[in-house]
Coordinates of N, CA, C and O and ligand atoms in Angstrom, one line a residue:
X1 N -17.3 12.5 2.6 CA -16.7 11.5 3.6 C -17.3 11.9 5.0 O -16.8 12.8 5.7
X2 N -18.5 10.9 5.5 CA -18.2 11.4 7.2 C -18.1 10.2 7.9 O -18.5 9.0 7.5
X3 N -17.5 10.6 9.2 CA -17.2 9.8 9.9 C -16.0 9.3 9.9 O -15.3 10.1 9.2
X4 N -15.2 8.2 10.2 CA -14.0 7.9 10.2 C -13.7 7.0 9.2 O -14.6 6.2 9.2
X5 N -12.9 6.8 8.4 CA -12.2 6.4 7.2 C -11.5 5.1 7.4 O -10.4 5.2 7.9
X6 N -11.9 3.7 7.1 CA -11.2 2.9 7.7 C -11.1 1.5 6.8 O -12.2 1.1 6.4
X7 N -10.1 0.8 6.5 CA -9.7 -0.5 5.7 C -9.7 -1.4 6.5 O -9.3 -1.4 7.6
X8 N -10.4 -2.7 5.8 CA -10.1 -4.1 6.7 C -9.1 -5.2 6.2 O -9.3 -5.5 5.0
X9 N -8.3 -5.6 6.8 CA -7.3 -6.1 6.2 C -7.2 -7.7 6.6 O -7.0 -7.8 7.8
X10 N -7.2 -8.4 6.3 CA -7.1 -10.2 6.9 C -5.5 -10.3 7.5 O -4.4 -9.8 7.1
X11 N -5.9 -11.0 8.3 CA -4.5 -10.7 8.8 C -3.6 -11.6 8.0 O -2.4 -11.4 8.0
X12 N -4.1 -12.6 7.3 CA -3.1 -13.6 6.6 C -2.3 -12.2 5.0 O -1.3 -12.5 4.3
X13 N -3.0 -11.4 5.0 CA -3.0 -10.5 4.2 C -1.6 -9.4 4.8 O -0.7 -8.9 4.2
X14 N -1.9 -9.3 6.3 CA -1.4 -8.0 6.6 C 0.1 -8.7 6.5 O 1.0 -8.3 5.8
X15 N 0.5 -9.8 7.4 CA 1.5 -10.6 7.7 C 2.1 -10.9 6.1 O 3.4 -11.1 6.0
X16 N 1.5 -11.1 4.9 CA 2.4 -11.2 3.8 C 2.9 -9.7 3.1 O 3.7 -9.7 2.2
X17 N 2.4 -8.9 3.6 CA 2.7 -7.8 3.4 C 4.1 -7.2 3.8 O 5.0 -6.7 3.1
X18 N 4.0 -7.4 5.3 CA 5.0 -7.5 6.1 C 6.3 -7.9 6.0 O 7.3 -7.4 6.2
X19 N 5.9 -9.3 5.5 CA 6.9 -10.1 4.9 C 7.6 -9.8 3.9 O 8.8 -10.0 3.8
X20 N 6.8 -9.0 2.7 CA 7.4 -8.6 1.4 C 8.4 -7.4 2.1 O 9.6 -7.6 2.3
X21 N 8.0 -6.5 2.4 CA 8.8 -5.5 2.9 C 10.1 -6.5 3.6 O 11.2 -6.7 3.0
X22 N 9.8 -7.0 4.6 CA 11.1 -7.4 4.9 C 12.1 -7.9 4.0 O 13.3 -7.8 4.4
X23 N 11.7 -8.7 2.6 CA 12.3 -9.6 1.8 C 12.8 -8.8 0.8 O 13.9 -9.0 0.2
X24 N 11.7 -7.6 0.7 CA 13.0 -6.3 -0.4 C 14.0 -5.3 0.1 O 14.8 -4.6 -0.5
X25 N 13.8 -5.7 1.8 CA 14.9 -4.6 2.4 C 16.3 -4.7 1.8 O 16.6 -5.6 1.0
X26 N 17.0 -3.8 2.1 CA 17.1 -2.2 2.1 C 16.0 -1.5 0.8 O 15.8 -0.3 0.5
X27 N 15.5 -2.5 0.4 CA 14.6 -1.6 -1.5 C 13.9 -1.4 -0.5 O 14.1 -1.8 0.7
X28 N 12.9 -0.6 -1.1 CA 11.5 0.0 -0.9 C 10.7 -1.4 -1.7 O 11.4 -1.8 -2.7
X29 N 9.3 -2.2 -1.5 CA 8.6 -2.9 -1.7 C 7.3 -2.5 -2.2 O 6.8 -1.5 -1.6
X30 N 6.5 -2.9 -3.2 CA 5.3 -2.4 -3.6 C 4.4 -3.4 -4.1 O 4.6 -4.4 -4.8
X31 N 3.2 -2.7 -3.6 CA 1.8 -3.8 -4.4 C 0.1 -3.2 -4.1 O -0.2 -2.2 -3.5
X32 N -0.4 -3.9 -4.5 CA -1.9 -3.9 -4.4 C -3.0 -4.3 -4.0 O -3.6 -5.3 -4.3
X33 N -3.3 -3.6 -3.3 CA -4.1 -4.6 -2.6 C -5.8 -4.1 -3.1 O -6.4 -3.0 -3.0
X34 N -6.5 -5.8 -3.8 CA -7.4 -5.5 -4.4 C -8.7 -6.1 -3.3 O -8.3 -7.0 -2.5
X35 N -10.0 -5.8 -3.2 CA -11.0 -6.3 -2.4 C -12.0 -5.2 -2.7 O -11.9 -4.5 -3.7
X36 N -12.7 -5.2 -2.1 CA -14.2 -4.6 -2.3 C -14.9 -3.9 -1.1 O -14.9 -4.5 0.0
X37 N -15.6 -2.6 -1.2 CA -16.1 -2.4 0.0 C -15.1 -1.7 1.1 O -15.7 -1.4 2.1
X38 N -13.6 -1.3 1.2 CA -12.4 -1.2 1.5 C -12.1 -2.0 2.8 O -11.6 -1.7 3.9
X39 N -12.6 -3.7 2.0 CA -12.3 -4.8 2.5 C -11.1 -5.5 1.8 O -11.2 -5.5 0.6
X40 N -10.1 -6.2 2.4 CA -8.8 -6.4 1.2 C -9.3 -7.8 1.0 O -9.8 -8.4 2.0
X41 N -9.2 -8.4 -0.1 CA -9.1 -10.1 -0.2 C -8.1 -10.5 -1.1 O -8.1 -11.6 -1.5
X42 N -7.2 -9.7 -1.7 CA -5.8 -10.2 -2.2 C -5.0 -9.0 -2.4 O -5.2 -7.8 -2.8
X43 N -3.9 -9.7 -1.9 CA -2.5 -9.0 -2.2 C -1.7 -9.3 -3.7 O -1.2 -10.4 -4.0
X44 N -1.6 -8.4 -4.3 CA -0.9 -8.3 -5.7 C 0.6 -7.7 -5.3 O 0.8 -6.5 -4.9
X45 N 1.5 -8.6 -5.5 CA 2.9 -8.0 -5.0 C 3.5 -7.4 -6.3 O 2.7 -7.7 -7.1
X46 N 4.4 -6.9 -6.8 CA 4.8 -5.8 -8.0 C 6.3 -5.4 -7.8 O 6.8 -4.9 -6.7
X47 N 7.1 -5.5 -8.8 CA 8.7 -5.1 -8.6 C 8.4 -3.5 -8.4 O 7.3 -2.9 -8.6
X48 N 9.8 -2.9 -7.8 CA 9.9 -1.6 -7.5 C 10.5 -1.5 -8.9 O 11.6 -2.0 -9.2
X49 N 9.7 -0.8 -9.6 CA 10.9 -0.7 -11.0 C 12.0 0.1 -10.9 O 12.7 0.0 -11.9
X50 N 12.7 1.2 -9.8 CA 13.3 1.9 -9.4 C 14.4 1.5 -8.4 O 15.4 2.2 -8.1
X51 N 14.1 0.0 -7.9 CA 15.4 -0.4 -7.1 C 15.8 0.6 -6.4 O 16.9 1.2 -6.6
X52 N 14.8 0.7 -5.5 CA 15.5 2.2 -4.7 C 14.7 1.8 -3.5 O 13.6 1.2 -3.3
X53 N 15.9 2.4 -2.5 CA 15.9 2.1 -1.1 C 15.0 3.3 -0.5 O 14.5 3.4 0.6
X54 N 14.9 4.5 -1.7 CA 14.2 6.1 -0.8 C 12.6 6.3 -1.8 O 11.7 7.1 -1.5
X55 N 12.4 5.5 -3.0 CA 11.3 5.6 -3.4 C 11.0 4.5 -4.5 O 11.9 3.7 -4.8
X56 N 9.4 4.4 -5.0 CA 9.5 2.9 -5.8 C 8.6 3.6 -6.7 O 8.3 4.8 -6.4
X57 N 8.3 2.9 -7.8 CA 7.7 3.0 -9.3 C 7.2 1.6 -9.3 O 7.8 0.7 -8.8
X58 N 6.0 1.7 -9.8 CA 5.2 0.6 -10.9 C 4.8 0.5 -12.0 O 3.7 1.0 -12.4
X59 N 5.5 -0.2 -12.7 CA 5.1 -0.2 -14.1 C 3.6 -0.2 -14.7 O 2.6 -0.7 -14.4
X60 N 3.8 0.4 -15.5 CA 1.7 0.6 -15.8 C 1.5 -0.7 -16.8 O 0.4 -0.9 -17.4
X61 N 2.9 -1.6 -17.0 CA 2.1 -2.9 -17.6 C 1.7 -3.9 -16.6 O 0.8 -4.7 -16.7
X62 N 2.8 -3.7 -15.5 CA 2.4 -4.6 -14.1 C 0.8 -4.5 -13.6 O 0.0 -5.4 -13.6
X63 N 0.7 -3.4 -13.3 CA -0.6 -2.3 -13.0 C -2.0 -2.8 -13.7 O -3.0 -3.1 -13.2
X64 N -1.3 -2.8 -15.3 CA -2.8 -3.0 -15.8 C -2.8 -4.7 -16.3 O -3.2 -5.1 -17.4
X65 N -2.1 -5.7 -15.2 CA -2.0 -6.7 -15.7 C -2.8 -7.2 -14.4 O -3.5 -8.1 -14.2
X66 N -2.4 -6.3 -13.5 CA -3.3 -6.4 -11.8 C -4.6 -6.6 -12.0 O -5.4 -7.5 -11.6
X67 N -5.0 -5.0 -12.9 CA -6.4 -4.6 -12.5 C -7.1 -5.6 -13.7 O -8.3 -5.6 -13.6
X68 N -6.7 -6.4 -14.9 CA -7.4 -7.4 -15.3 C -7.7 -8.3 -14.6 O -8.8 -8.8 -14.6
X69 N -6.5 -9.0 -13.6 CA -7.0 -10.0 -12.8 C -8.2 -9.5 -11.3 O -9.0 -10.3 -10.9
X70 N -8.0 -8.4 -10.9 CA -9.2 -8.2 -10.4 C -10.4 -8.1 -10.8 O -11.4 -8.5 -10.1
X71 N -10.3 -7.6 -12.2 CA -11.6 -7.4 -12.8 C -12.1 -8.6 -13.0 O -13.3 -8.8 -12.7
X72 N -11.2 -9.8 -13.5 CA -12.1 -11.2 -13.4 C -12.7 -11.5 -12.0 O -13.7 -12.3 -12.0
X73 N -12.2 -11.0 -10.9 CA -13.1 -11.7 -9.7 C -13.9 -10.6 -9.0 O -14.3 -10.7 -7.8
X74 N -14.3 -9.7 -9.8 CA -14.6 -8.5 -9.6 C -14.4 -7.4 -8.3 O -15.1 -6.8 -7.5
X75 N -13.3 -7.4 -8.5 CA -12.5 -6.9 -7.3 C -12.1 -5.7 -7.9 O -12.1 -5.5 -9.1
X76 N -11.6 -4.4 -6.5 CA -11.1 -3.3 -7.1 C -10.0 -2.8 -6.5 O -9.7 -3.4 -5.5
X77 N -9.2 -2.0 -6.8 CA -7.8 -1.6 -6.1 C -8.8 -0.8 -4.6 O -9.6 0.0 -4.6
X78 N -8.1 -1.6 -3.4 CA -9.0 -0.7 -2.4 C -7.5 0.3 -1.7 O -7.6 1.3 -1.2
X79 N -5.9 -0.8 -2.1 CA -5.0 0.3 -1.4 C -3.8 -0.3 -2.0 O -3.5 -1.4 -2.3
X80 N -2.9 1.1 -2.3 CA -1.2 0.3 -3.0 C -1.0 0.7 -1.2 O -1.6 1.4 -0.3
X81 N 0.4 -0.3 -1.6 CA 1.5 -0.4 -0.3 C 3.0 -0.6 -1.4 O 3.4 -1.2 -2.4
X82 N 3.7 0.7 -0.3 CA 4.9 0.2 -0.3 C 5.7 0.2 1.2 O 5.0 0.2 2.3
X83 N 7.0 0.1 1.3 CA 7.7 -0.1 2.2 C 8.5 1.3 2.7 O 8.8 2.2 1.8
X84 N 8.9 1.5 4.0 CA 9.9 2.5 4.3 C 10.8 1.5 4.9 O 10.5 0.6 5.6
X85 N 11.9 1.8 4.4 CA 13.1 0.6 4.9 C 13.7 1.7 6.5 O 14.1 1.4 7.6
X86 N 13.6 2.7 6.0 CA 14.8 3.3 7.4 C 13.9 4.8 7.8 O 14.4 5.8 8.3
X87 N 12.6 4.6 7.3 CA 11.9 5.9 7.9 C 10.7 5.7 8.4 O 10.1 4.6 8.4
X88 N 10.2 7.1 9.1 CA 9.1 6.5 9.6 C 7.6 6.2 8.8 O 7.2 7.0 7.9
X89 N 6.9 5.3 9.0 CA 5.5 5.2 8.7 C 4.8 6.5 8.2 O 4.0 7.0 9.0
X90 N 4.9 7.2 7.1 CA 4.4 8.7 6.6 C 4.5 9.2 5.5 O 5.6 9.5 5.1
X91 N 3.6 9.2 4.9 CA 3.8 9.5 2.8 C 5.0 10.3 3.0 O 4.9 11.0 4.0
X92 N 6.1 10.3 2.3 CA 7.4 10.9 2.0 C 7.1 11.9 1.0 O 6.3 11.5 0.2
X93 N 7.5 13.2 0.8 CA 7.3 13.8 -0.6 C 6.9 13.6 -1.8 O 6.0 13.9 -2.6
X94 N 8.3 12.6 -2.0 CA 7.5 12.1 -3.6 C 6.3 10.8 -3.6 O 5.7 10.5 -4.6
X95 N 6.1 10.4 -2.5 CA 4.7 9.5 -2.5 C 3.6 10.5 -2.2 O 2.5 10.0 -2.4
X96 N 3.5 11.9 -1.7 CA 2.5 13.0 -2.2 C 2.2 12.9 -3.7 O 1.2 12.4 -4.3
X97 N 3.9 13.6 -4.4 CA 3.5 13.7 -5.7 C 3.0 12.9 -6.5 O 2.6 13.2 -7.6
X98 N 2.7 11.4 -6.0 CA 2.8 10.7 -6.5 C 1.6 9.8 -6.3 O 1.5 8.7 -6.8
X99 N 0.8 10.3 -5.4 CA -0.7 9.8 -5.2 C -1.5 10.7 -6.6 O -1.5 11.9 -6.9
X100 N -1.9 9.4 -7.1 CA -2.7 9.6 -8.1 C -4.0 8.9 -8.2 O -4.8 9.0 -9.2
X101 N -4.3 8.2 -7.0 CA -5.4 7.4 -6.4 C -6.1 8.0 -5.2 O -6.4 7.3 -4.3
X102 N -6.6 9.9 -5.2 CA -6.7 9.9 -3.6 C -8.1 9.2 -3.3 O -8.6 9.7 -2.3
X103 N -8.8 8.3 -3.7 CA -9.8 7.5 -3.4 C -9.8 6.4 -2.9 O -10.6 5.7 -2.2
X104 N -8.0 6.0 -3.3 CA -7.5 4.6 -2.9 C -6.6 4.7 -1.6 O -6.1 5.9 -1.6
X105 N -6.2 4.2 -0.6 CA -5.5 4.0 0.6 C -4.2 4.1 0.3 O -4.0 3.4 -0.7
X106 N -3.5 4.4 0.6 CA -2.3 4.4 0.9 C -1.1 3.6 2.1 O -1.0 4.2 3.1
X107 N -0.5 2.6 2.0 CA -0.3 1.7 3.2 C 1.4 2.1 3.1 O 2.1 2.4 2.1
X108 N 1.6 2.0 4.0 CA 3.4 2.2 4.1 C 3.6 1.5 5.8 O 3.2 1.8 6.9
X109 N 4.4 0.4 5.0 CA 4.7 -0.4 6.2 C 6.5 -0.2 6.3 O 7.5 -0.5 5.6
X110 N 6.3 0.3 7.7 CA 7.9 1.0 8.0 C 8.6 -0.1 9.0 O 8.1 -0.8 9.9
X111 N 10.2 -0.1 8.4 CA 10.7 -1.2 8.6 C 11.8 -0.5 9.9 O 12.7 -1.2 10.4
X112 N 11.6 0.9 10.2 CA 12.5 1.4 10.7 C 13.2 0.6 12.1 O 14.3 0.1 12.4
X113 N 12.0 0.8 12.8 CA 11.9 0.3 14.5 C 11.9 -1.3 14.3 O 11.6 -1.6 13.1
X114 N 12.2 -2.4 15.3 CA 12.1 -4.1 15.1 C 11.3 -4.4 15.1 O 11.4 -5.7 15.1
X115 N 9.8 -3.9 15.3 CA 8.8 -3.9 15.3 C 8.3 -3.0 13.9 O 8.5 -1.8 13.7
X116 N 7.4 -4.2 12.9 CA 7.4 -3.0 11.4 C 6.2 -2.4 12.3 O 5.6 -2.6 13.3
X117 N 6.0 -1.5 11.4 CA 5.0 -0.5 11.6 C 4.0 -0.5 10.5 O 4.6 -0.7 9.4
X118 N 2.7 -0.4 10.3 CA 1.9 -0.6 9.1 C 0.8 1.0 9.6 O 0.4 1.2 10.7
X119 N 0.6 1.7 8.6 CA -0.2 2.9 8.1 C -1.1 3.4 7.4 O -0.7 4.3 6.6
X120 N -2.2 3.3 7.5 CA -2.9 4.0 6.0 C -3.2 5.0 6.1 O -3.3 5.3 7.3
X121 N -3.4 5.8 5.4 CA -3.1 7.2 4.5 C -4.2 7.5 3.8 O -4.6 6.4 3.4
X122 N -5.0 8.5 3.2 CA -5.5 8.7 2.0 C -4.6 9.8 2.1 O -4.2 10.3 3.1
X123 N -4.2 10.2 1.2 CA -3.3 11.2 0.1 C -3.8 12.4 -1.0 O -3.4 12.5 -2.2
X124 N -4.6 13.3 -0.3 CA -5.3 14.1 -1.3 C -4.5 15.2 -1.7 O -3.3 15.2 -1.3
X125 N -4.9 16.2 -2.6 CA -4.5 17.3 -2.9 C -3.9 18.6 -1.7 O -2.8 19.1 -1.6
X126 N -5.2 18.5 -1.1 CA -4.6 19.3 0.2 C -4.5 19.0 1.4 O -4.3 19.8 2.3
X127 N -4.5 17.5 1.6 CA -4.4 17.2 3.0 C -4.1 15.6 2.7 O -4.3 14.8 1.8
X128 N -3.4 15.8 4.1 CA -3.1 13.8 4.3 C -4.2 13.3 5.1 O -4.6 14.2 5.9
X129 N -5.0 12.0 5.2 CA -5.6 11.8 6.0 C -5.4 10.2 6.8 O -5.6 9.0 6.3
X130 N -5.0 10.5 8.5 CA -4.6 8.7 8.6 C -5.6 8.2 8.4 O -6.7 8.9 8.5
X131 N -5.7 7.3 8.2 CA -6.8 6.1 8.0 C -6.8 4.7 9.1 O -5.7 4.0 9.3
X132 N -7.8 4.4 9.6 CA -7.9 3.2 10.6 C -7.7 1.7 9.7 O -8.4 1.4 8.7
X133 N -6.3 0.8 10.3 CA -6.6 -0.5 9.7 C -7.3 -1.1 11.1 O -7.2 -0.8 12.3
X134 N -8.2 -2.0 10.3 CA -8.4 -3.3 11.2 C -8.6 -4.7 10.8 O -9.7 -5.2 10.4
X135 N -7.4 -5.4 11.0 CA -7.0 -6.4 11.0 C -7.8 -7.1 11.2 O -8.0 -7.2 12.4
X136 N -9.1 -8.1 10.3 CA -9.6 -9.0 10.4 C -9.2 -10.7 10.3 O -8.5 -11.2 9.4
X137 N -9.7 -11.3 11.2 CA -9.6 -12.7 10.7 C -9.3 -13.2 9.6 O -9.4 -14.5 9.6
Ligands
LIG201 ZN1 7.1 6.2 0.6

């Protein structure tokens, strides 16, 4: 890796994102975001199988019903997102344990402040790393 680490996100992309979070509050919200290049061109939204307000689960039939429909437009997971309903924007413990993608982005869009807050992350073994969004067209 050199140089700075950075996702581009469409903004029609970032704002439905946003939205989901807001729409599963108090849950925690999750999904995928598939594109190419760690350019996003679709949002895959996904139940929290956990109904939980402090952490979320995705099913690996959800998952691998995602990554077929990417595969048809030849797209790749470039980042999951979930939501922080009442904390701040920052992988929580068990979303450490629980990066199993450190190649993939990590997004946590925090609903704490009235202003959400949006994040990316890479999530490795020994280190967190923020990551630059930039909101494209
Ligand atoms: Zn989290």
């Amino acid at each position: 890796m050199d140089g700075k680490e950075m996702i581009k996100i469409p903004n029609s992309i970032y704002l439905e994102m946003v939205e989901h979070a807001k729409r599963e509050s108090p849950l925690e919200c999750c999904g995928i975001l598939g594109g190419k290049d760690h350019t996003v061109k679709k949002a895959f939204e996904l139940q929290n199988t956990e109904k939980s307000a402090v952490r979320y689960s995705i099913s690996p039939q959800e998952q691998l019903k995602v990554f077929e429909e990417m595969g048809k437009d030849a797209m790749e997971m470039v980042a999951v997102y979930h939501s922080h309903t009442h904390t701040i924007p920052f992988p929580s413990e068990t979303d450490v344990k629980l990066a199993f993608y450190p190649e993939v982005s990590s997004i946590i869009i925090s609903l704490k402040e009235e202003d959400p807050m949006v994040k990316a992350f890479r999530i490795g073994k020994e280190a967190i790393y923020l990551e630059e969004i930039e909101v494209i067209p």
